[in-house]
mmCIF file of C-alpha atoms and ligand atoms in Angstrom:
data_model
loop_
_atom_site.group_PDB
_atom_site.id
_atom_site.type_symbol
_atom_site.label_atom_id
_atom_site.label_comp_id
_atom_site.label_asym_id
_atom_site.label_seq_id
_atom_site.Cartn_x
_atom_site.Cartn_y
_atom_site.Cartn_z
ATOM 1 C CA MET A 106 -7.744 45.501 41.755
ATOM 2 C CA PRO A 107 -6.346 42.594 39.719
ATOM 3 C CA ARG A 108 -8.201 41.739 36.551
ATOM 4 C CA LYS A 109 -10.220 38.530 36.899
ATOM 5 C CA LEU A 110 -9.063 36.189 34.171
ATOM 6 C CA ILE A 111 -9.877 32.785 32.706
ATOM 7 C CA VAL A 112 -7.393 31.454 30.148
ATOM 8 C CA ASP A 113 -8.741 29.084 27.507
ATOM 9 C CA THR A 114 -5.685 27.240 26.267
ATOM 10 C CA ASP A 115 -4.176 24.324 24.325
ATOM 11 C CA PRO A 116 -0.738 23.988 25.956
ATOM 12 C CA GLY A 117 1.406 24.107 23.914
ATOM 13 C CA ILE A 118 4.802 25.673 24.459
ATOM 14 C CA ASP A 119 3.898 29.317 23.916
ATOM 15 C CA ASP A 120 0.824 28.617 26.032
ATOM 16 C CA ALA A 121 3.193 27.518 28.796
ATOM 17 C CA VAL A 122 5.022 30.841 28.667
ATOM 18 C CA ALA A 123 1.685 32.678 28.722
ATOM 19 C CA ILE A 124 0.373 30.665 31.664
ATOM 20 C CA PHE A 125 3.554 31.176 33.671
ATOM 21 C CA LEU A 126 3.330 34.900 32.987
ATOM 22 C CA ALA A 127 -0.347 35.090 33.955
ATOM 23 C CA ALA A 128 0.157 32.972 37.069
ATOM 24 C CA ALA A 129 2.988 35.185 38.276
ATOM 25 C CA SER A 130 1.450 38.586 37.489
ATOM 26 C CA PRO A 131 -0.094 40.516 40.379
ATOM 27 C CA GLU A 132 -2.121 42.487 37.822
ATOM 28 C CA LEU A 133 -4.103 39.335 37.038
ATOM 29 C CA ASP A 134 -6.400 37.231 39.206
ATOM 30 C CA LEU A 135 -6.255 33.852 37.495
ATOM 31 C CA LEU A 136 -9.606 32.181 38.168
ATOM 32 C CA GLY A 137 -9.035 29.083 36.073
ATOM 33 C CA LEU A 138 -7.758 27.417 32.946
ATOM 34 C CA THR A 139 -10.051 25.784 30.421
ATOM 35 C CA THR A 140 -8.535 23.437 27.890
ATOM 36 C CA VAL A 141 -9.116 22.752 24.241
ATOM 37 C CA PHE A 142 -7.599 20.813 21.348
ATOM 38 C CA GLY A 143 -5.181 22.584 19.042
ATOM 39 C CA ASN A 144 -1.449 22.224 19.519
ATOM 40 C CA CYS A 145 -2.287 18.806 20.950
ATOM 41 C CA ALA A 146 -5.383 16.792 21.768
ATOM 42 C CA THR A 147 -7.552 18.020 24.628
ATOM 43 C CA ALA A 148 -6.529 15.180 26.955
ATOM 44 C CA VAL A 149 -2.865 16.118 26.498
ATOM 45 C CA ALA A 150 -3.625 19.831 26.822
ATOM 46 C CA THR A 151 -5.516 19.212 30.068
ATOM 47 C CA ARG A 152 -2.662 17.190 31.550
ATOM 48 C CA ASN A 153 -0.211 19.890 30.530
ATOM 49 C CA ALA A 154 -2.357 22.639 32.041
ATOM 50 C CA LEU A 155 -2.328 20.807 35.370
ATOM 51 C CA ILE A 156 1.431 20.266 35.167
ATOM 52 C CA LEU A 157 2.057 23.926 34.342
ATOM 53 C CA LEU A 158 0.065 25.051 37.366
ATOM 54 C CA ASP A 159 2.074 22.636 39.522
ATOM 55 C CA VAL A 160 5.272 24.167 38.150
ATOM 56 C CA ALA A 161 3.894 27.656 38.755
ATOM 57 C CA ASP A 162 2.911 26.672 42.315
ATOM 58 C CA ARG A 163 -0.693 27.643 41.748
ATOM 59 C CA PRO A 164 -2.695 24.759 43.238
ATOM 60 C CA ASP A 165 -5.535 27.227 43.791
ATOM 61 C CA VAL A 166 -6.270 27.542 40.064
ATOM 62 C CA PRO A 167 -8.756 24.957 38.749
ATOM 63 C CA VAL A 168 -8.554 23.345 35.322
ATOM 64 C CA ALA A 169 -11.683 22.428 33.354
ATOM 65 C CA ARG A 170 -11.421 20.042 30.442
ATOM 66 C CA GLY A 171 -12.910 21.345 27.209
ATOM 67 C CA ALA A 172 -14.060 20.257 23.810
ATOM 68 C CA THR A 173 -12.223 17.561 21.880
ATOM 69 C CA ASP A 174 -13.444 18.575 18.426
ATOM 70 C CA PRO A 175 -14.537 21.723 16.600
ATOM 71 C CA VAL A 176 -18.227 22.567 16.744
ATOM 72 C CA ALA A 177 -18.910 21.494 13.158
ATOM 73 C CA SER A 178 -16.132 19.131 12.190
ATOM 74 C CA THR A 179 -13.374 16.957 13.612
ATOM 75 C CA TYR A 180 -10.019 17.910 15.081
ATOM 76 C CA LEU A 181 -7.345 18.275 12.414
ATOM 77 C CA GLY A 182 -4.695 16.736 14.651
ATOM 78 C CA ALA A 183 -1.677 17.719 16.723
ATOM 79 C CA ILE A 184 1.458 19.414 15.405
ATOM 80 C CA PRO A 185 4.258 17.415 17.061
ATOM 81 C CA HIS A 186 6.937 18.974 14.866
ATOM 82 C CA ILE A 187 6.248 22.299 16.611
ATOM 83 C CA HIS A 188 5.053 21.383 20.111
ATOM 84 C CA GLY A 189 6.185 17.760 20.460
ATOM 85 C CA THR A 190 4.147 14.621 20.915
ATOM 86 C CA ASP A 191 3.642 15.621 24.540
ATOM 87 C CA GLY A 192 2.705 19.193 23.642
ATOM 88 C CA MET A 193 5.717 20.339 25.680
ATOM 89 C CA GLY A 194 8.577 19.978 23.253
ATOM 90 C CA ASP A 195 9.479 16.317 23.896
ATOM 91 C CA GLY A 196 12.233 17.559 26.163
ATOM 92 C CA GLY A 197 12.083 14.689 28.640
ATOM 93 C CA GLU A 198 9.536 12.918 30.758
ATOM 94 C CA LEU A 199 7.044 15.259 32.310
ATOM 95 C CA PRO A 200 6.081 14.899 35.959
ATOM 96 C CA ALA A 201 2.630 13.510 36.620
ATOM 97 C CA PRO A 202 0.165 16.221 37.598
ATOM 98 C CA THR A 203 -0.740 16.311 41.260
ATOM 99 C CA ARG A 204 -4.388 17.111 40.593
ATOM 100 C CA GLU A 205 -7.322 16.197 38.401
ATOM 101 C CA PRO A 206 -9.418 18.610 36.351
ATOM 102 C CA VAL A 207 -12.720 19.707 37.882
ATOM 103 C CA ALA A 208 -15.857 17.776 37.025
ATOM 104 C CA GLU A 209 -17.372 20.649 35.080
ATOM 105 C CA SER A 210 -16.738 20.970 31.374
ATOM 106 C CA ALA A 211 -14.896 24.046 30.161
ATOM 107 C CA ALA A 212 -18.132 25.553 28.869
ATOM 108 C CA GLU A 213 -19.885 24.930 32.186
ATOM 109 C CA PHE A 214 -16.931 26.366 34.102
ATOM 110 C CA LEU A 215 -16.923 29.488 31.942
ATOM 111 C CA CYS A 216 -20.655 30.038 32.411
ATOM 112 C CA ARG A 217 -20.642 29.498 36.173
ATOM 113 C CA THR A 218 -17.514 31.509 36.904
ATOM 114 C CA VAL A 219 -18.545 34.448 34.769
ATOM 115 C CA ALA A 220 -22.018 34.464 36.337
ATOM 116 C CA GLU A 221 -20.438 34.603 39.803
ATOM 117 C CA HIS A 222 -18.599 37.793 38.823
ATOM 118 C CA PRO A 223 -20.893 39.536 36.334
ATOM 119 C CA GLY A 224 -19.122 42.180 34.278
ATOM 120 C CA GLU A 225 -15.737 41.462 35.850
ATOM 121 C CA VAL A 226 -14.212 38.480 34.062
ATOM 122 C CA THR A 227 -11.897 38.650 31.074
ATOM 123 C CA ILE A 228 -11.694 35.516 28.955
ATOM 124 C CA LEU A 229 -8.350 35.120 27.260
ATOM 125 C CA ALA A 230 -8.567 32.569 24.463
ATOM 126 C CA VAL A 231 -5.217 31.355 23.181
ATOM 127 C CA GLY A 232 -6.495 28.307 21.322
ATOM 128 C CA PRO A 233 -9.387 27.512 18.989
ATOM 129 C CA LEU A 234 -12.564 29.240 20.144
ATOM 130 C CA THR A 235 -14.667 26.112 20.544
ATOM 131 C CA ASN A 236 -15.209 26.305 24.305
ATOM 132 C CA LEU A 237 -16.372 29.906 24.092
ATOM 133 C CA ALA A 238 -18.870 29.048 21.363
ATOM 134 C CA LEU A 239 -20.161 26.096 23.387
ATOM 135 C CA ALA A 240 -20.464 28.286 26.473
ATOM 136 C CA LEU A 241 -22.563 30.727 24.475
ATOM 137 C CA ARG A 242 -24.797 27.863 23.441
ATOM 138 C CA LEU A 243 -25.200 26.846 27.089
ATOM 139 C CA ARG A 244 -25.842 30.396 28.190
ATOM 140 C CA PRO A 245 -26.852 32.781 25.401
ATOM 141 C CA ASP A 246 -26.567 35.825 27.670
ATOM 142 C CA LEU A 247 -22.960 35.027 28.560
ATOM 143 C CA ASP A 248 -21.784 37.681 26.132
ATOM 144 C CA THR A 249 -23.494 40.332 28.264
ATOM 145 C CA LEU A 250 -21.823 39.173 31.476
ATOM 146 C CA VAL A 251 -18.162 39.118 30.413
ATOM 147 C CA ASP A 252 -15.929 42.161 30.765
ATOM 148 C CA GLN A 253 -14.070 41.387 27.549
ATOM 149 C CA VAL A 254 -12.756 38.616 25.378
ATOM 150 C CA VAL A 255 -9.170 38.749 24.170
ATOM 151 C CA VAL A 256 -8.298 36.389 21.348
ATOM 152 C CA MET A 257 -4.940 35.135 20.189
ATOM 153 C CA GLY A 258 -5.786 34.370 16.635
ATOM 154 C CA GLY A 259 -6.522 35.624 13.225
ATOM 155 C CA ASN A 260 -4.509 37.714 10.848
ATOM 156 C CA ALA A 261 -5.846 41.009 9.607
ATOM 157 C CA LEU A 262 -3.149 42.427 7.361
ATOM 158 C CA VAL A 263 -0.520 39.701 7.270
ATOM 159 C CA PRO A 264 -0.470 36.149 5.876
ATOM 160 C CA GLY A 265 -1.574 33.171 7.930
ATOM 161 C CA ASN A 266 0.694 30.657 9.591
ATOM 162 C CA ALA A 267 -1.288 27.447 9.140
ATOM 163 C CA THR A 268 -2.093 28.134 5.501
ATOM 164 C CA PRO A 269 -1.080 31.117 3.360
ATOM 165 C CA ALA A 270 -4.349 32.719 4.434
ATOM 166 C CA ALA A 271 -5.295 31.278 7.802
ATOM 167 C CA GLU A 272 -3.992 31.518 11.331
ATOM 168 C CA ALA A 273 -3.923 28.176 13.166
ATOM 169 C CA ASN A 274 -6.421 28.843 15.966
ATOM 170 C CA MET A 275 -9.008 30.171 13.516
ATOM 171 C CA LEU A 276 -8.372 27.333 11.075
ATOM 172 C CA ASN A 277 -8.925 24.803 13.832
ATOM 173 C CA ASP A 278 -12.499 25.988 14.365
ATOM 174 C CA PRO A 279 -13.679 28.733 11.996
ATOM 175 C CA GLU A 280 -17.334 28.152 12.911
ATOM 176 C CA ALA A 281 -16.616 28.813 16.578
ATOM 177 C CA ALA A 282 -14.658 31.911 15.604
ATOM 178 C CA ASP A 283 -17.686 33.128 13.679
ATOM 179 C CA VAL A 284 -19.807 32.741 16.804
ATOM 180 C CA VAL A 285 -17.324 34.407 19.141
ATOM 181 C CA PHE A 286 -16.593 37.387 16.891
ATOM 182 C CA GLY A 287 -20.297 37.792 16.180
ATOM 183 C CA ALA A 288 -21.386 37.850 19.804
ATOM 184 C CA ARG A 289 -22.133 40.962 21.830
ATOM 185 C CA TRP A 290 -19.081 40.942 24.082
ATOM 186 C CA PRO A 291 -16.155 43.241 23.333
ATOM 187 C CA VAL A 292 -13.502 41.291 21.449
ATOM 188 C CA THR A 293 -9.888 42.308 21.190
ATOM 189 C CA MET A 294 -8.025 40.341 18.569
ATOM 190 C CA VAL A 295 -4.295 40.080 19.071
ATOM 191 C CA GLY A 296 -3.437 38.256 15.902
ATOM 192 C CA LEU A 297 -0.391 37.528 13.825
ATOM 193 C CA ASP A 298 -0.159 41.226 12.980
ATOM 194 C CA VAL A 299 1.081 41.667 16.522
ATOM 195 C CA THR A 300 2.637 38.365 17.471
ATOM 196 C CA HIS A 301 4.899 38.158 14.435
ATOM 197 C CA LYS A 302 6.442 41.408 15.609
ATOM 198 C CA ALA A 303 6.605 40.628 19.304
ATOM 199 C CA ASN A 304 9.571 38.308 19.484
ATOM 200 C CA LEU A 305 11.523 36.822 22.322
ATOM 201 C CA ARG A 306 15.053 36.928 20.978
ATOM 202 C CA GLY A 307 17.548 34.143 21.373
ATOM 203 C CA ALA A 308 19.370 36.036 24.112
ATOM 204 C CA ASP A 309 16.063 36.483 25.976
ATOM 205 C CA LEU A 310 15.351 32.771 25.707
ATOM 206 C CA ASP A 311 18.819 31.900 26.933
ATOM 207 C CA ARG A 312 18.245 34.047 29.989
ATOM 208 C CA ILE A 313 14.839 32.490 30.671
ATOM 209 C CA THR A 314 16.012 28.905 30.292
ATOM 210 C CA ALA A 315 19.083 29.550 32.427
ATOM 211 C CA ALA A 316 16.923 30.647 35.347
ATOM 212 C CA ASP A 317 17.195 28.199 38.211
ATOM 213 C CA THR A 318 13.486 28.226 38.942
ATOM 214 C CA PRO A 319 10.773 25.624 38.347
ATOM 215 C CA ALA A 320 9.439 27.598 35.371
ATOM 216 C CA GLY A 321 12.932 28.175 34.005
ATOM 217 C CA ARG A 322 13.769 24.483 34.230
ATOM 218 C CA HIS A 323 10.473 23.522 32.602
ATOM 219 C CA LEU A 324 11.012 25.934 29.719
ATOM 220 C CA ALA A 325 14.593 24.757 29.306
ATOM 221 C CA ARG A 326 13.127 21.378 28.366
ATOM 222 C CA ALA A 327 10.163 22.705 26.377
ATOM 223 C CA LEU A 328 11.563 25.571 24.320
ATOM 224 C CA PRO A 329 14.344 24.003 22.199
ATOM 225 C CA LEU A 330 11.962 22.221 19.775
ATOM 226 C CA TYR A 331 9.829 25.347 19.360
ATOM 227 C CA ARG A 332 12.891 27.514 18.962
ATOM 228 C CA ALA A 333 14.369 25.179 16.346
ATOM 229 C CA PHE A 334 11.117 25.232 14.392
ATOM 230 C CA MET A 335 11.088 29.028 14.380
ATOM 231 C CA GLU A 336 14.671 29.148 13.206
ATOM 232 C CA ARG A 337 14.113 26.528 10.525
ATOM 233 C CA THR A 338 10.925 28.010 9.089
ATOM 234 C CA ASN A 339 11.303 31.714 9.754
ATOM 235 C CA GLY A 340 15.017 32.234 10.071
ATOM 236 C CA LEU A 341 14.329 33.659 13.486
ATOM 237 C CA ASP A 342 16.829 33.754 16.323
ATOM 238 C CA GLY A 343 14.095 33.557 18.928
ATOM 239 C CA ILE A 344 10.370 32.850 18.909
ATOM 240 C CA TYR A 345 7.160 34.594 18.034
ATOM 241 C CA THR A 346 5.335 35.209 21.302
ATOM 242 C CA HIS A 347 1.900 34.217 20.077
ATOM 243 C CA ASP A 348 0.196 33.484 23.384
ATOM 244 C CA PRO A 349 2.275 35.567 25.826
ATOM 245 C CA SER A 350 1.508 38.714 23.825
ATOM 246 C CA GLU A 351 -2.131 38.625 24.945
ATOM 247 C CA VAL A 352 -1.136 38.309 28.584
ATOM 248 C CA ALA A 353 1.204 41.254 28.080
ATOM 249 C CA TYR A 354 -1.697 43.182 26.541
ATOM 250 C CA LEU A 355 -3.803 42.551 29.642
ATOM 251 C CA ILE A 356 -0.995 43.564 31.966
ATOM 252 C CA ASP A 357 -0.205 46.767 30.076
ATOM 253 C CA PRO A 358 -2.583 47.670 27.204
ATOM 254 C CA THR A 359 -0.728 50.947 26.716
ATOM 255 C CA ALA A 360 2.130 49.001 25.139
ATOM 256 C CA PHE A 361 -0.162 48.217 22.211
ATOM 257 C CA ARG A 362 -1.977 50.317 19.670
ATOM 258 C CA THR A 363 -5.542 49.192 18.999
ATOM 259 C CA GLU A 364 -8.017 50.055 16.289
ATOM 260 C CA ALA A 365 -11.746 49.389 16.073
ATOM 261 C CA TRP A 366 -12.594 47.369 12.992
ATOM 262 C CA PRO A 367 -15.885 45.950 11.750
ATOM 263 C CA ARG A 368 -16.441 42.262 12.208
ATOM 264 C CA ARG A 369 -19.025 39.760 11.219
ATOM 265 C CA GLY A 370 -22.272 40.209 13.063
ATOM 266 C CA ARG A 371 -23.779 36.774 12.696
ATOM 267 C CA SER A 372 -23.608 34.181 15.439
ATOM 268 C CA GLY A 373 -24.413 30.488 15.260
ATOM 269 C CA TRP A 374 -22.614 27.970 13.146
ATOM 270 C CA ARG A 375 -23.596 26.003 10.108
ATOM 271 C CA PRO A 376 -23.944 22.330 10.943
ATOM 272 C CA ARG A 377 -22.626 21.213 7.574
ATOM 273 C CA VAL A 378 -19.266 22.347 6.269
ATOM 274 C CA SER A 379 -17.869 20.977 3.049
ATOM 275 C CA ALA A 380 -14.491 19.282 2.964
ATOM 276 C CA ALA A 381 -13.371 21.870 0.428
ATOM 277 C CA ALA A 382 -14.256 24.664 2.813
ATOM 278 C CA ARG A 383 -12.319 22.986 5.610
ATOM 279 C CA ARG A 384 -9.218 22.756 3.455
ATOM 280 C CA GLY A 385 -9.251 26.487 2.994
ATOM 281 C CA PRO A 386 -8.246 28.598 0.005
ATOM 282 C CA THR A 387 -6.686 26.893 -2.978
ATOM 283 C CA SER A 388 -4.377 28.286 -5.590
ATOM 284 C CA ALA A 389 -7.459 29.234 -7.572
ATOM 285 C CA THR A 390 -8.889 31.135 -4.633
ATOM 286 C CA PRO A 391 -7.644 34.655 -4.092
ATOM 287 C CA THR A 392 -6.538 35.325 -0.549
ATOM 288 C CA THR A 393 -7.698 38.894 -0.736
ATOM 289 C CA ARG A 394 -11.245 39.844 -1.474
ATOM 290 C CA PRO A 395 -12.987 43.077 -2.247
ATOM 291 C CA ARG A 396 -14.577 44.815 0.664
ATOM 292 C CA PRO A 397 -18.274 43.966 0.766
ATOM 293 C CA ARG A 398 -20.622 46.852 0.209
ATOM 294 C CA GLY A 399 -23.396 47.702 2.599
ATOM 295 C CA ARG A 400 -22.460 45.167 5.239
ATOM 296 C CA THR A 401 -22.978 46.205 8.790
ATOM 297 C CA GLY A 402 -21.723 44.250 11.716
ATOM 298 C CA ARG A 403 -20.232 44.435 15.126
ATOM 299 C CA TRP A 404 -16.891 46.002 15.702
ATOM 300 C CA SER A 405 -13.999 44.399 17.369
ATOM 301 C CA THR A 406 -10.783 45.896 18.537
ATOM 302 C CA CYS A 407 -7.692 44.732 16.779
ATOM 303 C CA ALA A 408 -4.391 45.249 18.489
ATOM 304 C CA SER A 409 -1.716 46.143 16.058
ATOM 305 C CA THR A 410 1.822 47.287 15.949
ATOM 306 C CA SER A 411 1.730 47.930 12.222
ATOM 307 C CA THR A 412 0.824 50.887 10.083
ATOM 308 C CA ARG A 413 -2.501 50.448 8.376
ATOM 309 C CA PRO A 414 -2.029 50.058 4.610
ATOM 310 C CA ALA A 415 -4.157 51.736 2.019
ATOM 311 C CA TRP A 416 -5.521 48.600 0.450
ATOM 312 C CA SER A 417 -8.569 46.652 1.528
ATOM 313 C CA THR A 418 -8.873 42.983 2.246
ATOM 314 C CA TRP A 419 -10.589 40.407 4.395
ATOM 315 C CA SER A 420 -8.739 38.651 7.092
ATOM 316 C CA CYS A 421 -9.094 34.913 6.687
ATOM 317 C CA ALA A 422 -10.391 32.384 9.166
ATOM 318 C CA GLY A 423 -9.611 29.501 6.922
ATOM 319 C CA SER A 424 -12.564 28.740 4.698
ATOM 320 C CA ALA A 425 -12.642 29.466 1.000
ATOM 321 C CA ASP A 426 -16.311 30.393 1.057
ATOM 322 C CA ARG A 427 -16.224 32.011 4.491
ATOM 323 C CA PRO A 428 -13.171 34.145 4.254
ATOM 324 C CA GLY A 429 -12.950 35.881 7.522
ATOM 325 C CA VAL A 430 -14.103 36.985 10.894
ATOM 326 C CA VAL A 431 -12.617 40.452 10.834
ATOM 327 C CA ALA A 432 -13.084 42.822 7.961
ATOM 328 C CA VAL A 433 -10.732 45.651 7.257
ATOM 329 C CA GLU A 434 -11.926 48.799 5.599
HETATM 330 CA CA1 CA B 1145 -2.222 28.289 22.233
#
């Protein structure tokens, strides 16, 4: 039976690849998309989600508009040099979506849909975790009703990509990440440890963008900006498959090696976060910290393709005084 799936997303070019993959995979029963700020503002992300489903010929999949700001701060802003001002690579005028989002908010949609299929729904979060945290606030038992949560985000044993220490989705809402990783549902983190190794090479991209299909034509317009950024900043002939890697994990988990690691066990966010904390570690702040003694917490599963090193550190969610959501022993 296909896995029931809701994708929480900020499309976003790699989100587009992930959504096309999920929409076309018989292994997955795509119940809906929920949108969030991140690569672009939520209004842009919502429009893009609707357009992507039009391209994928999935008019049956609803879209629910999500949060516009992190739970305890304000949105840091779009990254047009990576995803374009339109969130889709500025590769030409996008078609208008043929539908509107549903009236429910993303958090309401998550709560209702999960409750209709208790124990069966996987939530795949490929953006900041704000909507999931808000859904938990609406329905505190939601974390007992979900099959699993799979997160694109975080970095356990590798540097960040938004700052030297932080991965972008975690940096965009570290308080929500604290809530989501501290909740009772099983969490599988597919972070930069994986996605910086799972590349689509230039030849792969050429083949995809040459495909005479709606998705191929859409990606032919969307991918060049993203590809150029990867080449310019990482010297990569190809792209890191940040968001598609999680869809691949759901289609075939045996392609990944996972390890159970301790994670923070506290849920709820602090209403006040200092500006210094939001900026993240400074040059005076070490990016590795000693392993705390005597801490007990929940365990999450961290997908990895790397060999575990001997040293200990914290992964970093982006705050100098709140260094991480996943601890590594
Ligand atoms: Ca994303």
